[in-house]
Every structure is written in structure tokens, then in C-alpha cells.
Coordinates of C-alpha atoms in Angstrom, one line a residue:
X8 CA 110.0 141.7 132.7
X9 CA 106.5 140.7 132.0
X10 CA 106.8 141.4 128.2
X11 CA 110.0 139.3 128.0
X12 CA 108.1 136.3 129.5
X13 CA 105.3 136.7 126.9
X14 CA 107.9 136.9 124.1
X15 CA 109.5 133.7 125.3
X16 CA 106.1 132.0 125.5
X17 CA 105.1 133.3 122.0
X18 CA 108.4 132.0 120.6
X19 CA 107.9 128.6 122.2
X20 CA 104.3 128.4 120.8
X21 CA 105.6 129.5 117.4
X22 CA 108.3 126.8 117.6
X23 CA 105.8 124.1 118.4
X24 CA 103.5 125.2 115.6
X25 CA 106.5 125.3 113.1
X26 CA 107.5 121.8 114.2
X27 CA 103.9 120.5 113.6
X28 CA 103.7 122.1 110.2
X29 CA 107.1 120.9 109.2
X30 CA 106.4 117.3 110.4
X31 CA 103.0 117.4 108.5
X32 CA 104.7 118.7 105.4
X33 CA 107.4 116.0 105.6
X34 CA 104.7 113.3 105.9
X35 CA 102.8 114.8 103.0
X36 CA 106.0 115.1 100.9
X37 CA 106.9 111.5 101.6
X38 CA 103.5 110.3 100.6
X39 CA 103.6 112.4 97.4
X40 CA 107.1 111.1 96.6
X41 CA 106.0 107.5 97.2
X42 CA 103.0 107.9 94.9
X43 CA 105.2 109.4 92.2
X44 CA 107.6 106.5 92.5
X45 CA 104.8 104.0 92.2
X46 CA 103.4 105.7 89.2
X47 CA 106.9 105.8 87.6
X48 CA 107.4 102.0 88.2
X49 CA 103.9 101.4 86.8
X50 CA 104.8 103.4 83.7
X51 CA 108.0 101.4 83.2
X52 CA 106.2 98.1 83.6
X53 CA 103.5 99.2 81.1
X54 CA 106.2 100.3 78.6
X55 CA 108.0 96.9 79.0
X56 CA 104.7 95.1 78.3
X57 CA 104.0 97.1 75.2
X58 CA 107.6 96.6 74.0
X59 CA 107.3 92.8 74.6
X60 CA 103.9 92.7 72.8
X61 CA 105.2 94.6 69.8
X62 CA 108.1 92.1 69.4
X63 CA 105.6 89.3 69.2
X64 CA 103.7 90.9 66.3

């Protein structure tokens, strides 16, 4: 009975740790995705500026 209690406690701790890691990864993933989207929009804006400048020449 004592071993079963330890197993439940271990699983609970493992679950908490997994949730913390998962939440941290999701936050990191969201930040990474946002940075990639910002870079993509910046690249599009730069490309449009270059295209507009070449039409003027």
C-alpha cells in the first residue's frame, strides 16, 4: 500500500512537470511563430518597396 501511494505521488509530480514543460514550450513556440510572421511581413514589405523603386527607374 505504501508503494502505491508513492507511485501516485510520482505520477502527480510527473504530470505537474509535464504541464510546466508543455506550457513553456507553447509559449516559446508562440513567440517563435510571431517572430517568424513579423520577419515574413517585413520581407514582403521590403520586396514591395524594391518593386516600386524599380518601376520608377
